[in-house]
PDB file of C-alpha atoms in Angstrom:
ATOM      1  CA  UNK A   1      72.923 -66.724 -43.355  1.00  0.00           C
ATOM      2  CA  UNK A   2      71.358 -65.527 -40.094  1.00  0.00           C
ATOM      3  CA  UNK A   3      68.524 -62.975 -39.841  1.00  0.00           C
ATOM      4  CA  UNK A   4      65.927 -61.665 -37.539  1.00  0.00           C
ATOM      5  CA  UNK A   5      62.508 -63.219 -38.212  1.00  0.00           C
ATOM      6  CA  UNK A   6      60.871 -60.549 -40.190  1.00  0.00           C
ATOM      7  CA  UNK A   7      58.394 -62.217 -42.515  1.00  0.00           C
ATOM      8  CA  UNK A   8      59.782 -62.912 -45.977  1.00  0.00           C
ATOM      9  CA  UNK A   9      57.975 -64.513 -48.895  1.00  0.00           C
ATOM     10  CA  UNK A  10      58.966 -67.730 -50.555  1.00  0.00           C
ATOM     11  CA  UNK A  11      59.800 -65.726 -53.679  1.00  0.00           C
ATOM     12  CA  UNK A  12      62.257 -63.742 -51.580  1.00  0.00           C
ATOM     13  CA  UNK A  13      63.861 -66.850 -50.292  1.00  0.00           C
ATOM     14  CA  UNK A  14      63.824 -68.307 -53.820  1.00  0.00           C
ATOM     15  CA  UNK A  15      65.900 -65.266 -54.856  1.00  0.00           C
ATOM     16  CA  UNK A  16      68.232 -66.007 -51.985  1.00  0.00           C
ATOM     17  CA  UNK A  17      68.464 -69.654 -52.961  1.00  0.00           C
ATOM     18  CA  UNK A  18      69.247 -68.695 -56.518  1.00  0.00           C
ATOM     19  CA  UNK A  19      72.062 -66.492 -55.153  1.00  0.00           C
ATOM     20  CA  UNK A  20      73.709 -69.349 -53.273  1.00  0.00           C
ATOM     21  CA  UNK A  21      71.972 -69.627 -49.938  1.00  0.00           C
ATOM     22  CA  UNK A  22      71.647 -73.217 -48.732  1.00  0.00           C
ATOM     23  CA  UNK A  23      70.864 -72.448 -45.111  1.00  0.00           C
ATOM     24  CA  UNK A  24      69.176 -69.887 -42.907  1.00  0.00           C
ATOM     25  CA  UNK A  25      69.174 -69.211 -39.159  1.00  0.00           C
ATOM     26  CA  UNK A  26      66.164 -67.189 -38.065  1.00  0.00           C
ATOM     27  CA  UNK A  27      65.476 -65.705 -34.632  1.00  0.00           C
ATOM     28  CA  UNK A  28      62.927 -67.798 -32.711  1.00  0.00           C
ATOM     29  CA  UNK A  29      63.211 -66.215 -29.353  1.00  0.00           C
ATOM     30  CA  UNK A  30      63.665 -62.490 -28.636  1.00  0.00           C
ATOM     31  CA  UNK A  31      66.011 -60.756 -26.152  1.00  0.00           C
ATOM     32  CA  UNK A  32      63.038 -59.385 -24.167  1.00  0.00           C
ATOM     33  CA  UNK A  33      61.944 -62.864 -23.229  1.00  0.00           C
ATOM     34  CA  UNK A  34      59.375 -64.012 -25.715  1.00  0.00           C
ATOM     35  CA  UNK A  35      58.881 -66.036 -28.803  1.00  0.00           C
ATOM     36  CA  UNK A  36      59.468 -64.415 -32.177  1.00  0.00           C
ATOM     37  CA  UNK A  37      56.036 -65.039 -33.666  1.00  0.00           C
ATOM     38  CA  UNK A  38      57.395 -64.487 -37.180  1.00  0.00           C
ATOM     39  CA  UNK A  39      59.730 -67.548 -36.930  1.00  0.00           C
ATOM     40  CA  UNK A  40      57.279 -70.303 -37.966  1.00  0.00           C
ATOM     41  CA  UNK A  41      56.128 -68.518 -41.125  1.00  0.00           C
ATOM     42  CA  UNK A  42      59.699 -67.483 -41.906  1.00  0.00           C
ATOM     43  CA  UNK A  43      60.915 -71.089 -41.634  1.00  0.00           C
ATOM     44  CA  UNK A  44      57.972 -72.261 -43.807  1.00  0.00           C
ATOM     45  CA  UNK A  45      58.774 -69.796 -46.506  1.00  0.00           C
ATOM     46  CA  UNK A  46      62.375 -70.728 -46.514  1.00  0.00           C
ATOM     47  CA  UNK A  47      61.409 -74.445 -46.786  1.00  0.00           C
ATOM     48  CA  UNK A  48      58.942 -73.591 -49.653  1.00  0.00           C
ATOM     49  CA  UNK A  49      61.742 -71.887 -51.440  1.00  0.00           C
ATOM     50  CA  UNK A  50      63.977 -74.981 -51.338  1.00  0.00           C
ATOM     51  CA  UNK A  51      66.467 -73.830 -48.701  1.00  0.00           C
ATOM     52  CA  UNK A  52      67.476 -77.196 -47.347  1.00  0.00           C
ATOM     53  CA  UNK A  53      68.927 -76.207 -43.895  1.00  0.00           C
ATOM     54  CA  UNK A  54      66.833 -74.143 -41.511  1.00  0.00           C
ATOM     55  CA  UNK A  55      67.946 -73.401 -37.962  1.00  0.00           C
ATOM     56  CA  UNK A  56      66.812 -71.056 -35.290  1.00  0.00           C
ATOM     57  CA  UNK A  57      68.556 -68.824 -32.740  1.00  0.00           C
ATOM     58  CA  UNK A  58      67.376 -68.192 -29.239  1.00  0.00           C
ATOM     59  CA  UNK A  59      68.337 -64.884 -27.608  1.00  0.00           C
ATOM     60  CA  UNK A  60      68.230 -65.811 -23.868  1.00  0.00           C
ATOM     61  CA  UNK A  61      66.652 -63.543 -21.300  1.00  0.00           C
ATOM     62  CA  UNK A  62      68.294 -64.104 -17.884  1.00  0.00           C
ATOM     63  CA  UNK A  63      66.550 -63.356 -14.591  1.00  0.00           C
ATOM     64  CA  UNK A  64      63.016 -62.684 -15.993  1.00  0.00           C
ATOM     65  CA  UNK A  65      61.999 -66.145 -17.177  1.00  0.00           C
ATOM     66  CA  UNK A  66      63.441 -69.412 -16.171  1.00  0.00           C
ATOM     67  CA  UNK A  67      65.668 -71.288 -18.705  1.00  0.00           C
ATOM     68  CA  UNK A  68      63.297 -74.280 -18.732  1.00  0.00           C
ATOM     69  CA  UNK A  69      60.303 -72.009 -19.483  1.00  0.00           C
ATOM     70  CA  UNK A  70      61.925 -70.013 -22.302  1.00  0.00           C
ATOM     71  CA  UNK A  71      63.246 -73.061 -24.021  1.00  0.00           C
ATOM     72  CA  UNK A  72      59.834 -74.746 -23.743  1.00  0.00           C
ATOM     73  CA  UNK A  73      58.059 -71.639 -25.070  1.00  0.00           C
ATOM     74  CA  UNK A  74      60.543 -71.327 -27.935  1.00  0.00           C
ATOM     75  CA  UNK A  75      60.338 -74.999 -28.754  1.00  0.00           C
ATOM     76  CA  UNK A  76      56.505 -75.045 -28.772  1.00  0.00           C
ATOM     77  CA  UNK A  77      56.567 -72.302 -31.381  1.00  0.00           C
ATOM     78  CA  UNK A  78      58.963 -73.894 -33.883  1.00  0.00           C
ATOM     79  CA  UNK A  79      58.911 -77.587 -33.138  1.00  0.00           C
ATOM     80  CA  UNK A  80      59.438 -79.712 -36.262  1.00  0.00           C
ATOM     81  CA  UNK A  81      60.460 -76.685 -38.380  1.00  0.00           C
ATOM     82  CA  UNK A  82      64.202 -76.455 -37.632  1.00  0.00           C
ATOM     83  CA  UNK A  83      67.369 -78.476 -37.421  1.00  0.00           C
ATOM     84  CA  UNK A  84      69.337 -76.804 -34.588  1.00  0.00           C
ATOM     85  CA  UNK A  85      68.676 -74.257 -31.984  1.00  0.00           C
ATOM     86  CA  UNK A  86      71.544 -71.929 -31.311  1.00  0.00           C
ATOM     87  CA  UNK A  87      71.774 -70.009 -28.000  1.00  0.00           C
ATOM     88  CA  UNK A  88      72.970 -66.505 -28.770  1.00  0.00           C
ATOM     89  CA  UNK A  89      75.472 -65.456 -26.065  1.00  0.00           C
ATOM     90  CA  UNK A  90      76.040 -61.707 -26.380  1.00  0.00           C
ATOM     91  CA  UNK A  91      75.137 -58.613 -24.383  1.00  0.00           C
ATOM     92  CA  UNK A  92      71.327 -58.466 -23.911  1.00  0.00           C
ATOM     93  CA  UNK A  93      70.014 -54.835 -24.304  1.00  0.00           C
ATOM     94  CA  UNK A  94      66.449 -55.713 -22.993  1.00  0.00           C
ATOM     95  CA  UNK A  95      65.517 -54.331 -19.549  1.00  0.00           C
ATOM     96  CA  UNK A  96      65.571 -57.018 -16.912  1.00  0.00           C
ATOM     97  CA  UNK A  97      67.092 -59.610 -19.218  1.00  0.00           C
ATOM     98  CA  UNK A  98      70.816 -58.904 -19.065  1.00  0.00           C
ATOM     99  CA  UNK A  99      73.491 -61.261 -17.728  1.00  0.00           C
ATOM    100  CA  UNK A 100      74.825 -60.779 -14.152  1.00  0.00           C
ATOM    101  CA  UNK A 101      78.318 -59.638 -13.320  1.00  0.00           C
ATOM    102  CA  UNK A 102      79.094 -63.219 -12.216  1.00  0.00           C
ATOM    103  CA  UNK A 103      80.486 -65.504 -14.914  1.00  0.00           C
ATOM    104  CA  UNK A 104      79.613 -68.505 -12.623  1.00  0.00           C
ATOM    105  CA  UNK A 105      75.969 -67.506 -12.446  1.00  0.00           C
ATOM    106  CA  UNK A 106      75.841 -66.849 -16.213  1.00  0.00           C
ATOM    107  CA  UNK A 107      77.469 -70.221 -16.840  1.00  0.00           C
ATOM    108  CA  UNK A 108      74.980 -72.009 -14.604  1.00  0.00           C
ATOM    109  CA  UNK A 109      72.112 -70.287 -16.478  1.00  0.00           C
ATOM    110  CA  UNK A 110      73.559 -71.592 -19.817  1.00  0.00           C
ATOM    111  CA  UNK A 111      73.814 -75.007 -18.290  1.00  0.00           C
ATOM    112  CA  UNK A 112      70.113 -74.746 -17.414  1.00  0.00           C
ATOM    113  CA  UNK A 113      69.254 -73.759 -21.013  1.00  0.00           C
ATOM    114  CA  UNK A 114      71.197 -76.805 -22.284  1.00  0.00           C
ATOM    115  CA  UNK A 115      69.430 -79.088 -19.817  1.00  0.00           C
ATOM    116  CA  UNK A 116      66.135 -77.745 -20.908  1.00  0.00           C
ATOM    117  CA  UNK A 117      67.074 -78.308 -24.531  1.00  0.00           C
ATOM    118  CA  UNK A 118      68.099 -81.910 -23.868  1.00  0.00           C
ATOM    119  CA  UNK A 119      64.752 -82.493 -22.138  1.00  0.00           C
ATOM    120  CA  UNK A 120      62.951 -81.576 -25.382  1.00  0.00           C
ATOM    121  CA  UNK A 121      65.481 -83.481 -27.532  1.00  0.00           C
ATOM    122  CA  UNK A 122      66.709 -80.410 -29.276  1.00  0.00           C
ATOM    123  CA  UNK A 123      69.909 -80.418 -31.253  1.00  0.00           C
ATOM    124  CA  UNK A 124      71.707 -77.403 -29.884  1.00  0.00           C
ATOM    125  CA  UNK A 125      74.549 -75.071 -30.649  1.00  0.00           C
ATOM    126  CA  UNK A 126      76.052 -71.876 -29.120  1.00  0.00           C
ATOM    127  CA  UNK A 127      76.714 -68.572 -30.951  1.00  0.00           C
ATOM    128  CA  UNK A 128      79.378 -66.322 -29.460  1.00  0.00           C
ATOM    129  CA  UNK A 129      82.413 -64.293 -30.270  1.00  0.00           C
ATOM    130  CA  UNK A 130      85.489 -64.885 -28.216  1.00  0.00           C
ATOM    131  CA  UNK A 131      85.105 -61.421 -26.728  1.00  0.00           C
ATOM    132  CA  UNK A 132      81.438 -61.816 -25.681  1.00  0.00           C
ATOM    133  CA  UNK A 133      82.107 -65.299 -24.321  1.00  0.00           C
ATOM    134  CA  UNK A 134      84.935 -64.208 -22.126  1.00  0.00           C
ATOM    135  CA  UNK A 135      83.051 -61.073 -20.972  1.00  0.00           C
ATOM    136  CA  UNK A 136      79.887 -62.908 -20.090  1.00  0.00           C
ATOM    137  CA  UNK A 137      80.938 -66.491 -19.362  1.00  0.00           C
ATOM    138  CA  UNK A 138      84.530 -66.141 -18.352  1.00  0.00           C
ATOM    139  CA  UNK A 139      86.218 -69.604 -18.316  1.00  0.00           C
ATOM    140  CA  UNK A 140      82.883 -71.463 -18.561  1.00  0.00           C
ATOM    141  CA  UNK A 141      83.115 -74.665 -20.562  1.00  0.00           C
ATOM    142  CA  UNK A 142      79.527 -76.034 -20.076  1.00  0.00           C
ATOM    143  CA  UNK A 143      78.827 -75.888 -23.859  1.00  0.00           C
ATOM    144  CA  UNK A 144      81.899 -77.820 -24.941  1.00  0.00           C
ATOM    145  CA  UNK A 145      81.624 -80.166 -22.005  1.00  0.00           C
ATOM    146  CA  UNK A 146      78.103 -81.118 -23.259  1.00  0.00           C
ATOM    147  CA  UNK A 147      79.228 -81.629 -26.812  1.00  0.00           C
ATOM    148  CA  UNK A 148      77.452 -78.511 -28.021  1.00  0.00           C
ATOM    149  CA  UNK A 149      78.670 -77.080 -31.334  1.00  0.00           C
ATOM    150  CA  UNK A 150      80.159 -73.588 -31.548  1.00  0.00           C
ATOM    151  CA  UNK A 151      79.222 -70.934 -34.137  1.00  0.00           C
ATOM    152  CA  UNK A 152      81.638 -68.081 -33.581  1.00  0.00           C
ATOM    153  CA  UNK A 153      81.633 -64.477 -34.835  1.00  0.00           C
ATOM    154  CA  UNK A 154      84.692 -62.808 -36.358  1.00  0.00           C
ATOM    155  CA  UNK A 155      84.052 -60.245 -38.963  1.00  0.00           C
ATOM    156  CA  UNK A 156      87.081 -60.506 -41.121  1.00  0.00           C
ATOM    157  CA  UNK A 157      85.292 -61.348 -44.363  1.00  0.00           C
ATOM    158  CA  UNK A 158      87.005 -64.669 -44.705  1.00  0.00           C
ATOM    159  CA  UNK A 159      85.340 -68.051 -45.167  1.00  0.00           C
ATOM    160  CA  UNK A 160      87.909 -69.986 -43.182  1.00  0.00           C
ATOM    161  CA  UNK A 161      88.480 -71.092 -39.580  1.00  0.00           C
ATOM    162  CA  UNK A 162      92.224 -70.292 -39.732  1.00  0.00           C
ATOM    163  CA  UNK A 163      91.551 -67.228 -37.522  1.00  0.00           C
ATOM    164  CA  UNK A 164      89.848 -69.274 -34.790  1.00  0.00           C
ATOM    165  CA  UNK A 165      91.465 -69.188 -31.326  1.00  0.00           C
ATOM    166  CA  UNK A 166      89.937 -71.618 -28.861  1.00  0.00           C
ATOM    167  CA  UNK A 167      87.737 -70.439 -26.050  1.00  0.00           C
ATOM    168  CA  UNK A 168      85.027 -71.850 -23.728  1.00  0.00           C
ATOM    169  CA  UNK A 169      86.568 -75.306 -24.052  1.00  0.00           C
ATOM    170  CA  UNK A 170      86.136 -75.499 -27.843  1.00  0.00           C
ATOM    171  CA  UNK A 171      89.221 -76.403 -29.932  1.00  0.00           C
ATOM    172  CA  UNK A 172      87.333 -76.152 -33.229  1.00  0.00           C
ATOM    173  CA  UNK A 173      84.110 -74.450 -34.392  1.00  0.00           C
ATOM    174  CA  UNK A 174      81.292 -75.747 -36.475  1.00  0.00           C
ATOM    175  CA  UNK A 175      80.429 -72.440 -38.143  1.00  0.00           C
ATOM    176  CA  UNK A 176      81.698 -68.836 -38.542  1.00  0.00           C
ATOM    177  CA  UNK A 177      79.824 -65.542 -38.884  1.00  0.00           C
ATOM    178  CA  UNK A 178      82.330 -63.701 -41.049  1.00  0.00           C
ATOM    179  CA  UNK A 179      80.394 -60.588 -42.171  1.00  0.00           C
ATOM    180  CA  UNK A 180      77.519 -58.576 -40.564  1.00  0.00           C
ATOM    181  CA  UNK A 181      75.078 -56.628 -42.559  1.00  0.00           C
ATOM    182  CA  UNK A 182      74.979 -58.415 -45.893  1.00  0.00           C
ATOM    183  CA  UNK A 183      72.014 -57.396 -47.997  1.00  0.00           C
ATOM    184  CA  UNK A 184      70.616 -59.706 -50.729  1.00  0.00           C
ATOM    185  CA  UNK A 185      67.104 -59.949 -52.290  1.00  0.00           C
ATOM    186  CA  UNK A 186      65.936 -57.311 -49.904  1.00  0.00           C
ATOM    187  CA  UNK A 187      66.924 -59.213 -46.773  1.00  0.00           C
ATOM    188  CA  UNK A 188      69.503 -57.676 -44.398  1.00  0.00           C
ATOM    189  CA  UNK A 189      71.374 -60.581 -42.870  1.00  0.00           C
ATOM    190  CA  UNK A 190      74.745 -61.653 -41.528  1.00  0.00           C
ATOM    191  CA  UNK A 191      76.938 -63.923 -43.642  1.00  0.00           C
ATOM    192  CA  UNK A 192      77.865 -67.395 -42.152  1.00  0.00           C
ATOM    193  CA  UNK A 193      80.079 -70.177 -43.319  1.00  0.00           C
ATOM    194  CA  UNK A 194      80.535 -73.805 -42.355  1.00  0.00           C
ATOM    195  CA  UNK A 195      83.007 -76.394 -43.735  1.00  0.00           C
TER     196      UNK A 195
END
């Protein structure tokens, strides 16, 4: 399940664990170009509640902060507390942080994020829908070419990859976000599934 990093107690995450959650993906880097300062505590509370898999997602800010600096800042905030860092590729609403109209420039920026992640030894993934990917990255294959896993969004309510159509060089995904806005135990989150 993926959620923004609003602080939640271990008791809240215990409720989630008792309702079948075995992983969480919390926001660690905000669209405006800064760390989500709630992420470390959120990850700690999820761990204390017994949720075995805890990842983070990084909402990149292009043009305001270098890829290397934002990955370093994000990593410094959550190092040792997560399994994977997922780069969230979708329209960025924050002023000064949006992608350019050039898929090639956007692809190069993603390549810089990936290089920065490699320099810190981060296990990385990419989150995108087919629509967002083609709108922002065009035919970019830098993620797949670097062996980066794909977490795709398709809100059909189904826990299956049978709907997946390849894009960005990926022929198969690692995870699917199949429902947005699932509420449980007082947390508003998106529902995700992996095989």
